[in-house]
Short mmCIF file of C-alpha atoms in Angstrom, two decimals:
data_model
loop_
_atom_site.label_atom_id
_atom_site.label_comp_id
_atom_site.label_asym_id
_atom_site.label_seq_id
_atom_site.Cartn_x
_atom_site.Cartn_y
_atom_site.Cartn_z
CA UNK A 1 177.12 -5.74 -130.68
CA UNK A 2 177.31 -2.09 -131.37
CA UNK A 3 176.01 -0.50 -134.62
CA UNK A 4 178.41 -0.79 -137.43
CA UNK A 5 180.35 2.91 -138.33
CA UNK A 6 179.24 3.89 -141.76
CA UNK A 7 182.36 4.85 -144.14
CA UNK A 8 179.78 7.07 -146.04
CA UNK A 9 176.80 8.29 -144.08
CA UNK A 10 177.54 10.09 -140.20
CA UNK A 11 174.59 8.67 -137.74
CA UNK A 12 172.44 11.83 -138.59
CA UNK A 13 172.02 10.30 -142.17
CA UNK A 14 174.03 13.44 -144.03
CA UNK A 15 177.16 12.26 -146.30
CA UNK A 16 180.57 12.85 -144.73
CA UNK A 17 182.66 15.62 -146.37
CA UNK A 18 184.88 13.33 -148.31
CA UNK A 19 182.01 11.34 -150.15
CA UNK A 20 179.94 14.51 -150.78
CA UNK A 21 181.30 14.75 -154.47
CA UNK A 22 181.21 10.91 -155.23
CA UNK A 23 177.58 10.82 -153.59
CA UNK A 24 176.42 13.45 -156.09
CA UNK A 25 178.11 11.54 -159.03
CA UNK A 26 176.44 8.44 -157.54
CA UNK A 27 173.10 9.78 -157.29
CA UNK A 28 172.97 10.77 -160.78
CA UNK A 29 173.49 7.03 -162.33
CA UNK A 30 170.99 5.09 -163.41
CA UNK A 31 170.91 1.38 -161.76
CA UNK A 32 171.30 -0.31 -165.17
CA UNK A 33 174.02 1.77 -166.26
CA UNK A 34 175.78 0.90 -162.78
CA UNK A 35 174.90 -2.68 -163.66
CA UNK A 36 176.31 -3.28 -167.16
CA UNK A 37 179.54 -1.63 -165.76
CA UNK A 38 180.00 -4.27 -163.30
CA UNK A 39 179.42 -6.52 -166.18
CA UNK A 40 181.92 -4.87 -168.05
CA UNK A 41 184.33 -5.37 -165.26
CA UNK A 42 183.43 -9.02 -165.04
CA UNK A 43 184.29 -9.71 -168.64
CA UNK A 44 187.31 -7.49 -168.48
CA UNK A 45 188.58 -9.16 -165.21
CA UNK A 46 187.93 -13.31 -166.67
CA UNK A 47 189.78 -12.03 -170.03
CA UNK A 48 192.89 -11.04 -168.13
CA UNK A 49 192.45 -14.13 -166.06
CA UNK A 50 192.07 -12.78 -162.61
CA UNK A 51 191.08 -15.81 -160.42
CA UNK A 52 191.42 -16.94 -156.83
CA UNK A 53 191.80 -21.00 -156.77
CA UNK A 54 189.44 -22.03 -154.45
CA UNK A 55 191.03 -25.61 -152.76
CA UNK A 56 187.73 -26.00 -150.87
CA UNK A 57 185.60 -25.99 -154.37
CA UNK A 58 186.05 -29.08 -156.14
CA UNK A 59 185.04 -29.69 -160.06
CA UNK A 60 184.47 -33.00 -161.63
CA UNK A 61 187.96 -33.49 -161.89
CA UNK A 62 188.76 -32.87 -158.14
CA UNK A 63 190.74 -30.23 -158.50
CA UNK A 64 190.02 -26.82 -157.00
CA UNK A 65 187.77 -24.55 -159.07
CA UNK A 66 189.05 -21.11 -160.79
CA UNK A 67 186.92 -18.31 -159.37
CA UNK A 68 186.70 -14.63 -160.35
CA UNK A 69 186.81 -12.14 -156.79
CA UNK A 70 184.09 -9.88 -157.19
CA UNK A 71 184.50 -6.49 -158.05
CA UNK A 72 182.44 -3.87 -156.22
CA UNK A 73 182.33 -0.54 -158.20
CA UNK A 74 181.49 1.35 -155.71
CA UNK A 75 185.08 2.74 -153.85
CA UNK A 76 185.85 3.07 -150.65
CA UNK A 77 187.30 6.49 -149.83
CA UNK A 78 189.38 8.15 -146.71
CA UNK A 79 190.06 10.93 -146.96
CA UNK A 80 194.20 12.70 -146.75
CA UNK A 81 194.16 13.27 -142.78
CA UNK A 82 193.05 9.81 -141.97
CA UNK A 83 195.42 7.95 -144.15
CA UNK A 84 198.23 10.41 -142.56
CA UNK A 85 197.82 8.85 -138.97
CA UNK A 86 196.96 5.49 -140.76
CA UNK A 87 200.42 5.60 -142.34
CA UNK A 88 202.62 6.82 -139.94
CA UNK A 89 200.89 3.94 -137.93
CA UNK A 90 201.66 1.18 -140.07
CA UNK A 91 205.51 2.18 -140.24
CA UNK A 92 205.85 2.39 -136.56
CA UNK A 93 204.04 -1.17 -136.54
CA UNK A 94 206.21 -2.44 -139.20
CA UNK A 95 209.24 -1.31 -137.64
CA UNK A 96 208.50 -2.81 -134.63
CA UNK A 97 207.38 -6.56 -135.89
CA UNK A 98 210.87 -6.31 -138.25
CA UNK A 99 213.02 -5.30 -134.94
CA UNK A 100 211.09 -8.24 -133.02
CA UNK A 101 211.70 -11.16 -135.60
CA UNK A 102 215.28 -9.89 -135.46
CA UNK A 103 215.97 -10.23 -131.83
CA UNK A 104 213.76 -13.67 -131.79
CA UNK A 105 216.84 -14.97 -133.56
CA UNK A 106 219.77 -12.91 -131.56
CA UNK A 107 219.84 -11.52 -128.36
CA UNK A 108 216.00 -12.55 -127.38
CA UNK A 109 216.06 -9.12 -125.38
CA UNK A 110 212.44 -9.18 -125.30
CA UNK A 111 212.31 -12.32 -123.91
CA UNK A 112 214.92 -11.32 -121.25
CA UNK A 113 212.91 -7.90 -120.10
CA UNK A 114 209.82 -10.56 -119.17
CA UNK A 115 207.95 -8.84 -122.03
CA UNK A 116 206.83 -12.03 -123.95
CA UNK A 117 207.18 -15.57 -122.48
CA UNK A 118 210.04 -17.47 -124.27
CA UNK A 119 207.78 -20.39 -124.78
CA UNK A 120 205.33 -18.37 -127.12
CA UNK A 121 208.18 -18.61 -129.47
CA UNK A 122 210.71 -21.45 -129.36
CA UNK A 123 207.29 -23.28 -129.38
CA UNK A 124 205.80 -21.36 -131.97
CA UNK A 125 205.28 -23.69 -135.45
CA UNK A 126 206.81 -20.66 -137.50
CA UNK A 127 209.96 -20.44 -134.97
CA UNK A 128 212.74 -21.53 -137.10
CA UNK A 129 216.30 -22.24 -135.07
CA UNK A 130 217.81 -22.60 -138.73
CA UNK A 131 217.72 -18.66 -138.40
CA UNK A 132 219.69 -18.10 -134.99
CA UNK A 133 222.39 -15.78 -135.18
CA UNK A 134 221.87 -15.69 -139.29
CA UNK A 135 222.32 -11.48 -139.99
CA UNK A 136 220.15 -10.61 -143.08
CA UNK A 137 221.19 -6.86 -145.00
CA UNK A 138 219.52 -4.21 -142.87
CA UNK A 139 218.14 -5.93 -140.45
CA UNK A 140 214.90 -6.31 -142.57
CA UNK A 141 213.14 -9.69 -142.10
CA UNK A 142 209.36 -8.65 -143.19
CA UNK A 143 209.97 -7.02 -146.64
CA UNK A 144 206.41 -6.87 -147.51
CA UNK A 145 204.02 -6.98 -144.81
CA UNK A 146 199.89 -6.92 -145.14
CA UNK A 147 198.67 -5.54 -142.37
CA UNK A 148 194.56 -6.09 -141.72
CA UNK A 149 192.68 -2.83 -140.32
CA UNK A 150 189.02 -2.68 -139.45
CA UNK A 151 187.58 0.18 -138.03
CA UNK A 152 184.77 -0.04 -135.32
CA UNK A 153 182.15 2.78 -134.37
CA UNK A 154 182.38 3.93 -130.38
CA UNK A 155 179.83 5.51 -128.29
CA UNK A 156 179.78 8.69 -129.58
CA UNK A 157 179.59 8.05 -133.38
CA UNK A 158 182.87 7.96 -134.16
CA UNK A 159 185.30 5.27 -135.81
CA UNK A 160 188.40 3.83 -134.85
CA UNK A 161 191.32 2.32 -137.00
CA UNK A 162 192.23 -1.20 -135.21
CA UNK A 163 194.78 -3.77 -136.21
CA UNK A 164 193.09 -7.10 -136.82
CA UNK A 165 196.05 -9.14 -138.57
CA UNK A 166 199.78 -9.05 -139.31
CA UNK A 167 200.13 -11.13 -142.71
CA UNK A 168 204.55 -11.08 -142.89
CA UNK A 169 205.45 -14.15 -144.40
CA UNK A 170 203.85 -14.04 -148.13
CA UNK A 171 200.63 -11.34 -147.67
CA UNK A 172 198.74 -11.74 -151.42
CA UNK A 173 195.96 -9.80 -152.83
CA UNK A 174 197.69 -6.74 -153.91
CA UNK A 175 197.33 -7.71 -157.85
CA UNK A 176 193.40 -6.85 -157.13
CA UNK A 177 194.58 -3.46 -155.46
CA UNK A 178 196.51 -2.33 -158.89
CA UNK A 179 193.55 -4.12 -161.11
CA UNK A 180 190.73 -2.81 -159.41
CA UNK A 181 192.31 0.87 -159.59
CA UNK A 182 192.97 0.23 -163.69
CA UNK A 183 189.29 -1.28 -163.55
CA UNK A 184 187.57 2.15 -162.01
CA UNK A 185 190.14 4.44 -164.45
CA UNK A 186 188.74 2.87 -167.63
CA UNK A 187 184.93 2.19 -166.48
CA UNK A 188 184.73 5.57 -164.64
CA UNK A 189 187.51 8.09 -166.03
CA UNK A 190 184.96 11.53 -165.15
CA UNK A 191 185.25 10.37 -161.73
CA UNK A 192 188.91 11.02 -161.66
CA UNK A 193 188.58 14.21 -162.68
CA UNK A 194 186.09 15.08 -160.02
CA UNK A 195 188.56 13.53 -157.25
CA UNK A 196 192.38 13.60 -156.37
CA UNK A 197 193.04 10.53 -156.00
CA UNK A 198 196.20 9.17 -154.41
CA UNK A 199 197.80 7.28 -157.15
CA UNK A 200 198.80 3.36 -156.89
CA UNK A 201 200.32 2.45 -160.09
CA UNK A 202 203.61 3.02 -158.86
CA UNK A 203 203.46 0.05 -156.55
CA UNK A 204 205.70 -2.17 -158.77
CA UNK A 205 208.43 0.05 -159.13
CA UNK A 206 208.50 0.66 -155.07
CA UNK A 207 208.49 -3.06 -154.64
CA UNK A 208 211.34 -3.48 -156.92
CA UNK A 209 213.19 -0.81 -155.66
CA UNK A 210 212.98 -2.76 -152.22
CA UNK A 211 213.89 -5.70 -153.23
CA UNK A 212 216.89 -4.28 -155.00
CA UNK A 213 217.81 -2.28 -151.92
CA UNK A 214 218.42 -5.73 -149.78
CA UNK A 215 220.81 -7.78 -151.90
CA UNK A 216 223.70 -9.06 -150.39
CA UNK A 217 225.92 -5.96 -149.81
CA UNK A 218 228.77 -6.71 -151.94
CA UNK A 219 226.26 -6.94 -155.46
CA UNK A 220 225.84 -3.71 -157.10
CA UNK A 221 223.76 -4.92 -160.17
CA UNK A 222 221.24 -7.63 -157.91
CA UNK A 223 219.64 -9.81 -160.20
CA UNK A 224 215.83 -10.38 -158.31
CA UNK A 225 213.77 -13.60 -159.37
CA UNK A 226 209.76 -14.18 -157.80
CA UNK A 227 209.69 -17.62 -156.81
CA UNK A 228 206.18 -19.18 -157.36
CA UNK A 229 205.16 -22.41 -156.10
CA UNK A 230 203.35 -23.16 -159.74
CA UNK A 231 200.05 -22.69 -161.73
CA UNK A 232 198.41 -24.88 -159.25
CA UNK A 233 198.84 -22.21 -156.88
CA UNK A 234 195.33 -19.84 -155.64
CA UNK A 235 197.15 -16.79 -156.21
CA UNK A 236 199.71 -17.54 -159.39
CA UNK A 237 198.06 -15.03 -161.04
CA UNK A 238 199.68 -12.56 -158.30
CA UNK A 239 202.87 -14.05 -158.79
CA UNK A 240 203.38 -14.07 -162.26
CA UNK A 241 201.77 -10.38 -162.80
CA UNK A 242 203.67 -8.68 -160.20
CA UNK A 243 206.84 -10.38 -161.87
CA UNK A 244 205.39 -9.02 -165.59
CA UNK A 245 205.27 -5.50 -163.83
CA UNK A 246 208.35 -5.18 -162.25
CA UNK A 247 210.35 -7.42 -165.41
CA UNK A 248 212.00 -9.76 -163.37
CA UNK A 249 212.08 -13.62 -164.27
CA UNK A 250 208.99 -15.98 -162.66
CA UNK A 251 211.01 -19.10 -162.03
CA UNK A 252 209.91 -22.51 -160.23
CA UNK A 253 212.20 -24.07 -157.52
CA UNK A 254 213.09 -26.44 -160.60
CA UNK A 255 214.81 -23.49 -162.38
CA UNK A 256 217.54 -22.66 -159.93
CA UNK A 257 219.83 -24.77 -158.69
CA UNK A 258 223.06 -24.26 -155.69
CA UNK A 259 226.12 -24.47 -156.40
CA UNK A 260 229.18 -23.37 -153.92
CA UNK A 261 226.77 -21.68 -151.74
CA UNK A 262 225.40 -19.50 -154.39
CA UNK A 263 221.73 -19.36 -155.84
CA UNK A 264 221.94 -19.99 -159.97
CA UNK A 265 218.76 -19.43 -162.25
CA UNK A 266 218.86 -21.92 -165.64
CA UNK A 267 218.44 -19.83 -168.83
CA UNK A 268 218.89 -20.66 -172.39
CA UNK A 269 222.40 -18.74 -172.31
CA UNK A 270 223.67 -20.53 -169.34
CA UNK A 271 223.25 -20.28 -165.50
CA UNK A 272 223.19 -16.74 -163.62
CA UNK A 273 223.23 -16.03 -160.48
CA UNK A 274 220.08 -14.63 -158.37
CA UNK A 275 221.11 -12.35 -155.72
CA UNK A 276 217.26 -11.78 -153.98
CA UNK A 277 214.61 -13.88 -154.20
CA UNK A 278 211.04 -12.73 -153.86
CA UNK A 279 209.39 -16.33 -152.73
CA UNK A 280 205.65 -17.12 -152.65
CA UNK A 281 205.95 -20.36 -150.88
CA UNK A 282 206.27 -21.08 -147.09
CA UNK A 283 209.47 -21.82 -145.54
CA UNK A 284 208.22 -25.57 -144.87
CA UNK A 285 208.53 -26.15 -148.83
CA UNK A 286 211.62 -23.91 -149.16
CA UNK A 287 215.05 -26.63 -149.39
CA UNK A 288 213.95 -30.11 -149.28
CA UNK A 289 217.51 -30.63 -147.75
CA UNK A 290 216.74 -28.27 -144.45
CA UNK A 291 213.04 -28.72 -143.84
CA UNK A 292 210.42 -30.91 -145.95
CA UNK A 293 212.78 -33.47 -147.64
CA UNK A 294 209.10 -34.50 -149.88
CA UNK A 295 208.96 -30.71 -151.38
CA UNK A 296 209.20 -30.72 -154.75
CA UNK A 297 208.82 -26.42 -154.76
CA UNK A 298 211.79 -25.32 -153.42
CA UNK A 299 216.12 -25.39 -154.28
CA UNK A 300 217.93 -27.67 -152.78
CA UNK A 301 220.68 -26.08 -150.71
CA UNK A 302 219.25 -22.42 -150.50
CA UNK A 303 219.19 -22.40 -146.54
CA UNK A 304 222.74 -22.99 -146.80
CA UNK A 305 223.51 -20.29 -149.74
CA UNK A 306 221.33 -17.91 -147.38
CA UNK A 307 223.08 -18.36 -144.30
CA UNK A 308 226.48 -17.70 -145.94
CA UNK A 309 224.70 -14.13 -146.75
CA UNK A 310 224.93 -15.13 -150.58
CA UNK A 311 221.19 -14.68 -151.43
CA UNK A 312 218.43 -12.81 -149.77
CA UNK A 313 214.95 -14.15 -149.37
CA UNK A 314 211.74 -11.86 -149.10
CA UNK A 315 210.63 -12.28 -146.85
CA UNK A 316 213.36 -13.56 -144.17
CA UNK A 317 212.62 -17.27 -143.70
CA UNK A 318 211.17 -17.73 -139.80
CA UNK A 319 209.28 -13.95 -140.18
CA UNK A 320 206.11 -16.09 -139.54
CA UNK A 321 206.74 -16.20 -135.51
CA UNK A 322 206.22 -12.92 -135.33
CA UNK A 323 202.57 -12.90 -136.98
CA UNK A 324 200.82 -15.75 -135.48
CA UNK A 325 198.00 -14.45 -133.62
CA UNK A 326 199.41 -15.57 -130.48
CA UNK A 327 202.24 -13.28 -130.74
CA UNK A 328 199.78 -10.53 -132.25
CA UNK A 329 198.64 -9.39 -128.24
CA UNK A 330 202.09 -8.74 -127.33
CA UNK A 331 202.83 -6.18 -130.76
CA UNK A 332 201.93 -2.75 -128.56
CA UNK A 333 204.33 -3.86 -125.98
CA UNK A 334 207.09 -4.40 -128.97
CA UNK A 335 206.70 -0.78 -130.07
CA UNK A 336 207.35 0.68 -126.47
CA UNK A 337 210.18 -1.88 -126.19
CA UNK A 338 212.05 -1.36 -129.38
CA UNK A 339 211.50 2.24 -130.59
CA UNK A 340 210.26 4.04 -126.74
CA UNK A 341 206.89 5.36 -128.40
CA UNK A 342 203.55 4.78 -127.81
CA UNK A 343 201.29 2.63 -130.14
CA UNK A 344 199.78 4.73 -132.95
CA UNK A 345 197.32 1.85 -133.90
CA UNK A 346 195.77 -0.07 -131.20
CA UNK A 347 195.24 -3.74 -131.09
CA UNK A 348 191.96 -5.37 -130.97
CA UNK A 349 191.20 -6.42 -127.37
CA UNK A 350 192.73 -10.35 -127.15
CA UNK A 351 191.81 -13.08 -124.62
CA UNK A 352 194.56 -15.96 -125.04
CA UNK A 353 192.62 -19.15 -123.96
CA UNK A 354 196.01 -20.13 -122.72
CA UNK A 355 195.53 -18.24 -119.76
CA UNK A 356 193.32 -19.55 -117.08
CA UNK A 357 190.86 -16.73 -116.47
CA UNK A 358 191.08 -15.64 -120.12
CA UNK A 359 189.61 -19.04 -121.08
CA UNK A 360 187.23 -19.03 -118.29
CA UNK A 361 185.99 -15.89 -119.25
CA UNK A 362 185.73 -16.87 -123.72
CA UNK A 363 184.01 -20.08 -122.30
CA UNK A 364 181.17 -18.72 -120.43
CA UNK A 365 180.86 -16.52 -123.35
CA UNK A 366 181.28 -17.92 -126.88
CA UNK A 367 177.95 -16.73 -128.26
CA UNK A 368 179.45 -13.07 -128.24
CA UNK A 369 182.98 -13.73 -129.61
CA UNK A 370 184.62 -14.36 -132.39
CA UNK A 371 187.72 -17.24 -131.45
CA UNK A 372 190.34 -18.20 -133.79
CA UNK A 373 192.76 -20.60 -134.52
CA UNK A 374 196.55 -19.35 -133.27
CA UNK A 375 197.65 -21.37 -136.62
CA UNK A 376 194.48 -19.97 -138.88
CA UNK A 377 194.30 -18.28 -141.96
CA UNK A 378 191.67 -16.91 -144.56
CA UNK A 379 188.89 -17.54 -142.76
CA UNK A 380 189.01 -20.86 -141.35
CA UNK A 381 189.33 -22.15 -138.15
CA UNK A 382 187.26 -19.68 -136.55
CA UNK A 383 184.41 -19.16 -134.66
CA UNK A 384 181.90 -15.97 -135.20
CA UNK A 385 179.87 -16.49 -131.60
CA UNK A 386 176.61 -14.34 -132.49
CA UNK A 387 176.46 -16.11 -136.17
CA UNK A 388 177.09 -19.62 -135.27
CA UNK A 389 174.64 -22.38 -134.70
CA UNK A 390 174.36 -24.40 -130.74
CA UNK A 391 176.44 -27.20 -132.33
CA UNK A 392 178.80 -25.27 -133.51
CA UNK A 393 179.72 -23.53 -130.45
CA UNK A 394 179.85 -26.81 -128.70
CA UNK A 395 182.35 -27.95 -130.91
CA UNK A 396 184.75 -25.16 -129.89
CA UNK A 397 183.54 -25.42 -126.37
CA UNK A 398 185.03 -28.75 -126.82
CA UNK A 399 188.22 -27.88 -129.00
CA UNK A 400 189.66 -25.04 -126.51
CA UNK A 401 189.07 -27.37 -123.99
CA UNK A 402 191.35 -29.62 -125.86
CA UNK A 403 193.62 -27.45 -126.82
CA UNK A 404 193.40 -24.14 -125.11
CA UNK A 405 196.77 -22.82 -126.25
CA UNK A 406 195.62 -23.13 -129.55
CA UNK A 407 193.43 -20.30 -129.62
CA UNK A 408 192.59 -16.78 -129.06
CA UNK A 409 189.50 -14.90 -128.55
CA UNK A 410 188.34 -11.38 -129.26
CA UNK A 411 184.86 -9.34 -128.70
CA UNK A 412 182.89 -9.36 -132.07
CA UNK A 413 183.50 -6.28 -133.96
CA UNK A 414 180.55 -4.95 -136.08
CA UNK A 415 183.49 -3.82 -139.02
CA UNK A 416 182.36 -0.83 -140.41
CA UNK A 417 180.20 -0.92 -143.67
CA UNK A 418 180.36 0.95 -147.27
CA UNK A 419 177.86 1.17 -149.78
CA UNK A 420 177.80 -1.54 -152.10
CA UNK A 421 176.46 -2.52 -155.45
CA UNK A 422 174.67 -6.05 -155.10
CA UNK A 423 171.96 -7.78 -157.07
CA UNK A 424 169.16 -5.26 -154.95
CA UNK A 425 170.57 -2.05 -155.44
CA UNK A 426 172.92 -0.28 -153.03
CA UNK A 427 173.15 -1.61 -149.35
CA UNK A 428 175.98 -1.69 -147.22
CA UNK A 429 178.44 -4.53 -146.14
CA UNK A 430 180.94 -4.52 -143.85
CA UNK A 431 184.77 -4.41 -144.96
CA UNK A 432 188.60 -4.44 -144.06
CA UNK A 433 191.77 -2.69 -145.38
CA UNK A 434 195.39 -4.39 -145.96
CA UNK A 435 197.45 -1.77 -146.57
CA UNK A 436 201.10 -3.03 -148.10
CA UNK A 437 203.68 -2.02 -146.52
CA UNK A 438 207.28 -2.56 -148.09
CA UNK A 439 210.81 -2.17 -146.09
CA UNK A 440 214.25 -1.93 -147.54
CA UNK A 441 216.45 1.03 -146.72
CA UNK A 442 213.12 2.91 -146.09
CA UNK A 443 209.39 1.68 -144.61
CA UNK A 444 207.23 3.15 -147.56
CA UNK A 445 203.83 2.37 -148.97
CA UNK A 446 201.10 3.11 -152.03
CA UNK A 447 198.38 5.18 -150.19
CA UNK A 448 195.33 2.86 -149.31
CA UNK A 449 195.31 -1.04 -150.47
CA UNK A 450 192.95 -3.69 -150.68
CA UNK A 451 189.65 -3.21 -149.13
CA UNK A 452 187.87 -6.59 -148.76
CA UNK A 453 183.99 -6.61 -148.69
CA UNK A 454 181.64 -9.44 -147.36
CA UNK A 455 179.54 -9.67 -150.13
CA UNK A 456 176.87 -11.78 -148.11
CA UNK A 457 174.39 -9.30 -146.36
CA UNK A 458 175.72 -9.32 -142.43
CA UNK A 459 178.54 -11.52 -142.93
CA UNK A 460 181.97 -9.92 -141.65
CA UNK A 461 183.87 -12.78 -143.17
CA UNK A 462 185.98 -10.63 -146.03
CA UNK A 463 188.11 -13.51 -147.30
CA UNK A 464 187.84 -14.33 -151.24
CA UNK A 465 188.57 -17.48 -150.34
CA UNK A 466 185.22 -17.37 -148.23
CA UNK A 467 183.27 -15.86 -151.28
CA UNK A 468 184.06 -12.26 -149.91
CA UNK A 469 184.95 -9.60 -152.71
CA UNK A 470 187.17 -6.56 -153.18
CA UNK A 471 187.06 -2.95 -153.73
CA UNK A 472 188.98 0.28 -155.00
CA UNK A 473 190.35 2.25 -152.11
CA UNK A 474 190.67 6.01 -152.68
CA UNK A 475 193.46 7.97 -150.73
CA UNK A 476 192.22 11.96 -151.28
CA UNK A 477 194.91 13.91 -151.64
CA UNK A 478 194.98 16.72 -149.35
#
């Protein structure tokens, strides 16, 4: 595996331009200063109630334990040019997935052109036929989208910006990206000063604004609810701060009820009608009377209100077919399809174990890879080849021999590192961007996101769900 690209330090060991000013700053603080800051933080952060529920953490009760996502104070930072071709990048991307999941469920063009094999999506577990020939207002099915970048360091020094996830269904995590921006402001507020720093605050209002922008086209005053699955939930505190921020009613799939095809909200002055609803549950949990009849989450009859174009959901429900990481090789091909331009931000090289050769080729080489399940999420299911134990690699061996279609595999990418402050100073760990991406009438976006670190020293798992933490990105501003 190659050597990881530094986000800080160029292979010569001198500071790259855009740090220069931070690394001064940095230099200057004295280790227990830096350390009863990120105590501070801590503190700060379990007052406001920032936790991740962690379902594989169990108390004495059974139930999944409340855990604070560490905060790293030291930022990451790219600087204006790079978050230029990063951004223009991420709309062409977003574009593209949004035009795919709408000709999935009309014309299947793509499918017709020999592009992508009509089986990797009528047998996809996200394909939902409920959605066929349903038109939703602009054509937008992915209103927010999280899209995972890692950049790797190539022969000559350099790094490049690779895709390693499209998250389009409910992406979470951007709560930490506003927080941990607030977090830096108050610890920190000379080193604002000292920088221009792209400013995120205004995520809420964009967010709002895009949700607004997709009601159903006759409503000129949309009312906009955030549908949470509940307290229970790992990331309710998300849910019910983004709804606090943008002042728009939390509600539970017990607060609104159907009637004539419309969506109603119960308030202490009657019902009222909800025009767009901004859900944080899966589509599985959605109507009890279209897909799980047990879920107790969603409104019965809101497939039916949706289809008759009298509520929008964001996202679209059956958006998921287009990010399942067996769809995820065939997203370069999408943007020369739909818009006739070449990909901005490449892929990271896929083998589908589907294939014959490409699962001849992952078996004879599982100590170097890193194979995931198609179906897999924060973390799990996967296997990191050059960190996992004999046994462990066995049992995949014997898993993709089971079920090859289940799983992809890619080379192991040493994700570049950043400085970061852990119990033995400064040391670098490796990290990951999701940038959030919102489209309504426009594809627009905060500058930077949520940059993920693995905490654990040469771990590249980022997930908070897999004890990774999170840190403030800074966009400069040219």
């Amino acid at each position: 595996m190659r050597a990881s690209f530094d986000e800080m330090q160029a292979a010569s060991g001198s500071v790259r331009e855009h740090y220069a000013a931070y690394d001064r700053w940095l230099a200057r603080q004295p280790s227990d200063v830096m350390k009863s800051r990120r105590e501070e933080a801590e503190v700060i952060f379990r007052r406001v109630g920032i936790t991740f529920a962690v379902y594989g953490d169990k108390d004495d009760d059974g139930a999944g334990t409340e855990r604070l996502i560490p905060f790293d104070l030291i930022p990451r930072v790219i600087p204006a040019h790079e978050w230029s071709e990063l951004e223009r990048g991420l709309r062409q991307r977003v574009t593209a997935l949004n035009r795919f999941v709408q000709d999935v469920y009309h014309g299947q063009e793509i499918v017709r052109a020999g592009i992508v094999p009509a089986e990797q999506i009528v047998g996809n577990s996200q394909y939902r036929p409920e959605m066929k020939g349903v038109d939703v207002p602009g054509g937008v099915y992915s209103h927010i989208a999280g899209i995972d970048i890692v950049r790797a360091a190539n022969p000559d020094g350099s790094g490049s910006y690779y895709v390693l996830e499209d998250n389009l269904r409910v992406p979470s995590g951007v709560s930490y990206m506003l927080e941990n921006r607030k977090m830096m402001m108050r610890l920190f507020p000379d080193l604002f000063n000292q920088h221009r720093v792209a400013p995120v605050a205004h995520y809420p209002d964009l967010l709002l604004e895009t949700l607004r922008a997709v009601a159903p086209p006759a409503v000129n005053e949309p009312t906009v609810v955030l549908l949470t699955p509940g307290m229970y939930n790992s990331a309710y505190f998300e849910h019910a701060f983004l709804a606090q921020q943008m002042g728009i009613e939390l509600v539970e799939g017990q607060d609104l009820f159907v009637k004539d095809n419309f969506v109603y909200m119960r308030t202490t002055r009657g019902p009222r009608r909800v025009d767009v609803i901004y859900r944080r549950l899966d589509d599985d949990f959605l109507d009890p009377l279209a897909f799980r009849p047990d879920s107790t989450l969603g409104c019965a009859g809101l497939l039916s209100a949706y289809r008759a174009g009298n509520v929008t959901l964001a996202n679209a429900i059956g958006t998921g077919v287009a990010d399942d990481k067996s769809i995820y090789p065939y997203v370069p091909k999408m943007v020369e399809f739909y818009l006739g331009e070449k990909p901005i931000l490449n892929n990271v090289p896929t083998h589908l174990c589907r294939v014959p050769d490409d699962l001849k080729y992952v078996l004879d080489n599982l100590a170097e890879l890193v194979v995931k399940e198609v179906h897999g999420a924060g973390g799990y299911g996967m296997l990191v080849g050059p960190a996992a134990s004999k046994q462990e690699i066995e049992d995949f061996r014997a898993a993709l021999l089971a079920n090859p279609g289940g799983y992809i595999a890619q080379p192991t990418l040493a994700l570049s590192t950043c400085p970061t402050f852990v119990d033995s100073g400064i040391a670098p760990r490796h990290i990951d961007l999701r940038p959030f991406v919102l489209s309504g009438r426009a594809v627009q976006m905060v500058p930077g996101g949520l940059t993920r670190v693995a905490l654990k020293e040469g771990s590249l798992v980022v997930n908070s769900s897999q004890g990774g933490g999170t840190k403030d990105t800074w966009v400069l501003e040219g």
